[in-house]
Short mmCIF file of C-alpha atoms in Angstrom, two decimals:
data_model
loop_
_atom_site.label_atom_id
_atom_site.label_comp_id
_atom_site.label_asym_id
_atom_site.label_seq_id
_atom_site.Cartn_x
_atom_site.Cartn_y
_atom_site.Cartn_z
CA UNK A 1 9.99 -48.20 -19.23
CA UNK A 2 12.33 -49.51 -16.53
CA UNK A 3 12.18 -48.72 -13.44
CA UNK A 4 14.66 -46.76 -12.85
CA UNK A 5 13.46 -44.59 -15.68
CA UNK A 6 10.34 -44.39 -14.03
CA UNK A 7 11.82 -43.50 -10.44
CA UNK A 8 14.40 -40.88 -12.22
CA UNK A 9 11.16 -39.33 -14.22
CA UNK A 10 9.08 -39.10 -10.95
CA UNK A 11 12.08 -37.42 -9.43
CA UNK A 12 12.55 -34.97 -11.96
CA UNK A 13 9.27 -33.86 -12.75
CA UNK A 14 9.50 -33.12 -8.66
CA UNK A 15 12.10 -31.07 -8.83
CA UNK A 16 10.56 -29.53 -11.80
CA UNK A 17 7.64 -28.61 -9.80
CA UNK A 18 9.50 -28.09 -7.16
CA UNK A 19 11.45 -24.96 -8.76
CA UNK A 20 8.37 -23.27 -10.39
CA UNK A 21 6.39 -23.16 -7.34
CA UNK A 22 9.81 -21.41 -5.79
CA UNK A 23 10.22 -19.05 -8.54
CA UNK A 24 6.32 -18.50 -8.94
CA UNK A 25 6.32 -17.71 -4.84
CA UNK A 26 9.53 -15.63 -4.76
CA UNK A 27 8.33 -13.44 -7.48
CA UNK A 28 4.74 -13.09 -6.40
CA UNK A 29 6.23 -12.10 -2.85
CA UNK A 30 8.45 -9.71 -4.61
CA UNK A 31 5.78 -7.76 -6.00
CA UNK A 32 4.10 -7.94 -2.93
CA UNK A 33 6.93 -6.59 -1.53
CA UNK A 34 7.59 -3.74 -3.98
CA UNK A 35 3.85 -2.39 -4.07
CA UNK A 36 3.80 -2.59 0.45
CA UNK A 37 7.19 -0.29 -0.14
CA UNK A 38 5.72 2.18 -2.38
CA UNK A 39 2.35 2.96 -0.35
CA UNK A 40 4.66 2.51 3.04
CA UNK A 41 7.48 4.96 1.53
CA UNK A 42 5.06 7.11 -0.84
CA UNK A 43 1.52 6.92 -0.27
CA UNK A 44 1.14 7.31 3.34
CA UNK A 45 4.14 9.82 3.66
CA UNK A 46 1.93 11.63 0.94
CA UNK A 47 -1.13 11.14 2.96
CA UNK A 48 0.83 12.52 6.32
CA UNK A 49 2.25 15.78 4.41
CA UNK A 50 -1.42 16.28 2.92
CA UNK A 51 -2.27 16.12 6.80
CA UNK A 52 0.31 18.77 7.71
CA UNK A 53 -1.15 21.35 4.88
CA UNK A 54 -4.61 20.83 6.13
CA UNK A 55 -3.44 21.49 9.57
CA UNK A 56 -1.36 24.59 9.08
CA UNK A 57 -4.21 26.03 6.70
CA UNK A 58 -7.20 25.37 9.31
CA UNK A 59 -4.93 26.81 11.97
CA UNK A 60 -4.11 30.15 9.65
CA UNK A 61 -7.63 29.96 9.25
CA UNK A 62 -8.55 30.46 12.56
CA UNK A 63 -6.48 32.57 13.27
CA UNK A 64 -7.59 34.92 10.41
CA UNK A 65 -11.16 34.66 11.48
CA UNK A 66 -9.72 34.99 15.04
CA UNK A 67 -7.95 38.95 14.61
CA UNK A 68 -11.44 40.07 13.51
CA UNK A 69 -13.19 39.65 16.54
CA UNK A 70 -12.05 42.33 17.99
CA UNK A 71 -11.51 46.37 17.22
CA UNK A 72 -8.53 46.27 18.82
CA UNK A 73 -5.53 46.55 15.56
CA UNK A 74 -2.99 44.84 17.97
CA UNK A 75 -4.58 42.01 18.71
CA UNK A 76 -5.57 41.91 14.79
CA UNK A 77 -1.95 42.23 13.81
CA UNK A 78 -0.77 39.54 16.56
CA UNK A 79 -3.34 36.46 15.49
CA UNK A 80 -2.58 37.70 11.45
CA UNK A 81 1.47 37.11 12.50
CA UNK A 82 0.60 34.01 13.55
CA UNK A 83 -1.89 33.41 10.25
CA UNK A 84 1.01 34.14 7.75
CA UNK A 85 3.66 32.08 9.77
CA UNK A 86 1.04 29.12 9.50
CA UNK A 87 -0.01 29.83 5.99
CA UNK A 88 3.81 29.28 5.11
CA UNK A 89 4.26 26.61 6.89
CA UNK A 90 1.96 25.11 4.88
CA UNK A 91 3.28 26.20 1.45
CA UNK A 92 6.37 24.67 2.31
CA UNK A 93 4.56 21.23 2.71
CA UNK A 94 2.91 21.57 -0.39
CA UNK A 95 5.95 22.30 -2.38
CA UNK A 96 7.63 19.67 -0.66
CA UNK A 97 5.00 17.07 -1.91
CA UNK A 98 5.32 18.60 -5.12
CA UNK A 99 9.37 17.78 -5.43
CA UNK A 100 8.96 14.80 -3.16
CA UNK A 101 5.85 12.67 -3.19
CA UNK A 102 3.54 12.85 -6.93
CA UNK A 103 2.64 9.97 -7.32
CA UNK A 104 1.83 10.08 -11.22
CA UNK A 105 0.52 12.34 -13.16
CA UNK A 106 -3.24 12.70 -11.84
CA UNK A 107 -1.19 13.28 -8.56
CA UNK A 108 0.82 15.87 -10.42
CA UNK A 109 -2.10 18.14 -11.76
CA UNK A 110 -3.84 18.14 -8.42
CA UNK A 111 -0.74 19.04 -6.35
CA UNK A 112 -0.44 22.03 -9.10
CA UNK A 113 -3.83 22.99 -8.89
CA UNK A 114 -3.62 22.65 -5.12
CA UNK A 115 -0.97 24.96 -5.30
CA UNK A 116 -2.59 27.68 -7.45
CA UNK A 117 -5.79 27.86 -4.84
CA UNK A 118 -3.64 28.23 -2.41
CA UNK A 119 -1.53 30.85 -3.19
CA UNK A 120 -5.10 32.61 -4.32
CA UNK A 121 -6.36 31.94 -1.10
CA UNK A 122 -2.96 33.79 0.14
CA UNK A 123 -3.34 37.12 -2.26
CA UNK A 124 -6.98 37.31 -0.76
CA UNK A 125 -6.23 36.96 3.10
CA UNK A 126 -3.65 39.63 2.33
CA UNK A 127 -6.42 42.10 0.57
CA UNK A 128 -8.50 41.66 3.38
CA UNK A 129 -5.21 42.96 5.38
CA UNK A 130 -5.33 45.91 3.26
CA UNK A 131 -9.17 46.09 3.37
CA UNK A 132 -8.92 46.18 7.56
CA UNK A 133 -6.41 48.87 7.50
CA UNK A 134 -8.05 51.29 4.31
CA UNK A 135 -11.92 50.55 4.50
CA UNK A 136 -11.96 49.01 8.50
CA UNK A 137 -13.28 46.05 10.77
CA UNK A 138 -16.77 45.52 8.45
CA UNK A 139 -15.02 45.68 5.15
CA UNK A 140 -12.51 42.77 6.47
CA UNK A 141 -15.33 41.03 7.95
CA UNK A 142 -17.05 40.84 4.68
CA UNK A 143 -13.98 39.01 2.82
CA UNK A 144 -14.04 36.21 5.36
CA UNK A 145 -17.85 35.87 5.99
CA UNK A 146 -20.11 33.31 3.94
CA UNK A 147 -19.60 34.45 0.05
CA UNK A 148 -16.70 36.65 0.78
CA UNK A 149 -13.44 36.03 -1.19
CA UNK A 150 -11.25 34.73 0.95
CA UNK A 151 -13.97 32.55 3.04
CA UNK A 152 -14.59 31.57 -1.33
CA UNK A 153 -10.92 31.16 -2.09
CA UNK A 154 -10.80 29.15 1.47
CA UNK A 155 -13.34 26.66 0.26
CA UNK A 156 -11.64 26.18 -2.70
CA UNK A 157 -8.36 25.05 -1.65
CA UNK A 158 -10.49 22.47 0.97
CA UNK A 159 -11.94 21.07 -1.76
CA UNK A 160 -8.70 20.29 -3.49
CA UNK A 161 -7.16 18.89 -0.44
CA UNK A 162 -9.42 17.05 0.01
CA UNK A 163 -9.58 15.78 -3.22
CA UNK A 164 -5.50 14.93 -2.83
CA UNK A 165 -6.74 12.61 0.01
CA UNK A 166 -9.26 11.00 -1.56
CA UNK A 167 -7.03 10.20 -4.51
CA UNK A 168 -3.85 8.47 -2.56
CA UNK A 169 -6.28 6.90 -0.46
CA UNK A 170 -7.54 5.21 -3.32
CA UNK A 171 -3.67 4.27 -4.58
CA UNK A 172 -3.43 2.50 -1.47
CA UNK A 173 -6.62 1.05 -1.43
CA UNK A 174 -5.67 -0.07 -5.34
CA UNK A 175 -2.40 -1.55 -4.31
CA UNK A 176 -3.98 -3.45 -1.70
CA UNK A 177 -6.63 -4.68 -4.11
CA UNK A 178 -3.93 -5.55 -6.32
CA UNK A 179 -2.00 -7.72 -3.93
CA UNK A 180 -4.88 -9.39 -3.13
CA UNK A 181 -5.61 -10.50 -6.22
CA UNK A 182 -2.30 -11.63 -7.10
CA UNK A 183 -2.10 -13.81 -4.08
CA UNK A 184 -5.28 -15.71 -4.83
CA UNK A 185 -4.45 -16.07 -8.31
CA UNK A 186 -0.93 -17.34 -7.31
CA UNK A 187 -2.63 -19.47 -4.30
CA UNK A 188 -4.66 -21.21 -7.41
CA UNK A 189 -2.35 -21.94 -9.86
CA UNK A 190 0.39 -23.04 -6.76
CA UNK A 191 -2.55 -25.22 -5.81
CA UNK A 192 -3.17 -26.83 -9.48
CA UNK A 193 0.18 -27.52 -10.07
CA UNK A 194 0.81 -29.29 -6.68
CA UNK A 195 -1.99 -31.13 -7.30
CA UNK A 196 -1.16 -32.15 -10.53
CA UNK A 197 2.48 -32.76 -9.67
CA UNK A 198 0.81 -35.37 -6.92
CA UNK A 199 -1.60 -37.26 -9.47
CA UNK A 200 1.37 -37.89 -11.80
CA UNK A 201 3.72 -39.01 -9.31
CA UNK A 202 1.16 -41.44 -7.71
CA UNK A 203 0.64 -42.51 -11.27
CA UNK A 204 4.05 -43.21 -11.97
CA UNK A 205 4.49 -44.58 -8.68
CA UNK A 206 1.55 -47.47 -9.40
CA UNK A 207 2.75 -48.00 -12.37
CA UNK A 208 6.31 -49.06 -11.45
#
């Protein structure tokens, strides 16, 4: 081989090389790129509006427990205003994670499930409305204390947003993984074929 053969296969091969590691690296940042957009635009919005329901339904909550301190039917009436105007401030959140931010279709059943509890935790805080006002203060009491049905229904829909958090925590925590992987494996094989791109062009090279 001439020379010149040898110096135009040694620069070939480098360009070669050369162009796989920048296709290899552009697409392996591209996915990158495209998971950190998902769990930045989905996941943690997700996450956030999960946030939002548990903090509407712990305030209603309060509230609830809150107008039964007292005898007094005015005060009850004022903190159950502010229970229902808090209790649908959180079904709005839900439903807008419902049309807005399932992830797939795990995601999908628990947001409906989610959604079920809640609404059954609804129809029993506004029983124990109608307990307070046919059967009085104890009867009300009862709903909300340990065992009651809406302190049961309450516990219920806790447990499911909980389990919502849980879940996109672990699609983030997946993605993540995922990435990580994908840039050590990338990090390897970028590493083997610069490495074997330099043996056979110092080869070539002594061999000229």
């Amino acid at each position: 081989m001439t020379i010149l053969k040898k110096l135009s296969a040694i620069f070939i091969f480098t360009l070669v090389a050369l162009i796989t590691l920048g296709i290899l690296s552009i697409r392996s940042l591209d996915q990158a790129q495209t998971r950190f957009e998902y769990v930045a635009g989905n996941t943690l919005g997700s996450i956030n509006k999960i946030s939002e329901v548990l903090r509407h339904r712990e305030e209603a909550r309060r509230q609830v427990l809150m107008s039964l301190l007292v005898s007094q039917k005015d005060i009850f009436e004022k903190h159950m205003a502010n229970a229902r105007v808090e209790l649908g401030e959180a079904k709005k959140a839900l439903d807008y994670y419902q049309a807005n931010l399932v992830s797939d279709e795990r995601d999908s059943q628990l947001i409906k499930q989610t959604i079920a509890n809640f609404n059954e935790y609804v129809g029993k805080v506004n029983k124990m409305v109608k307990m307070y006002d046919t059967d009085g203060l104890e009867a009300a009491r009862g709903m909300v204390a340990d065992g009651g049905e809406a302190a049961n229904a309450s516990v219920l829909v806790s447990a499911n947003i909980k389990e919502m958090l849980l879940y996109n925590y672990k699609i983030a925590t997946d993605y993540e993984a995922e990435n990580n992987k994908q840039y050590k494996s990338t990090l390897w094989f970028l590493i083997s074929i610069i490495s074997i791109a330099t043996l056979l062009v110092a080869f070539f090279a002594f061999t000229i």
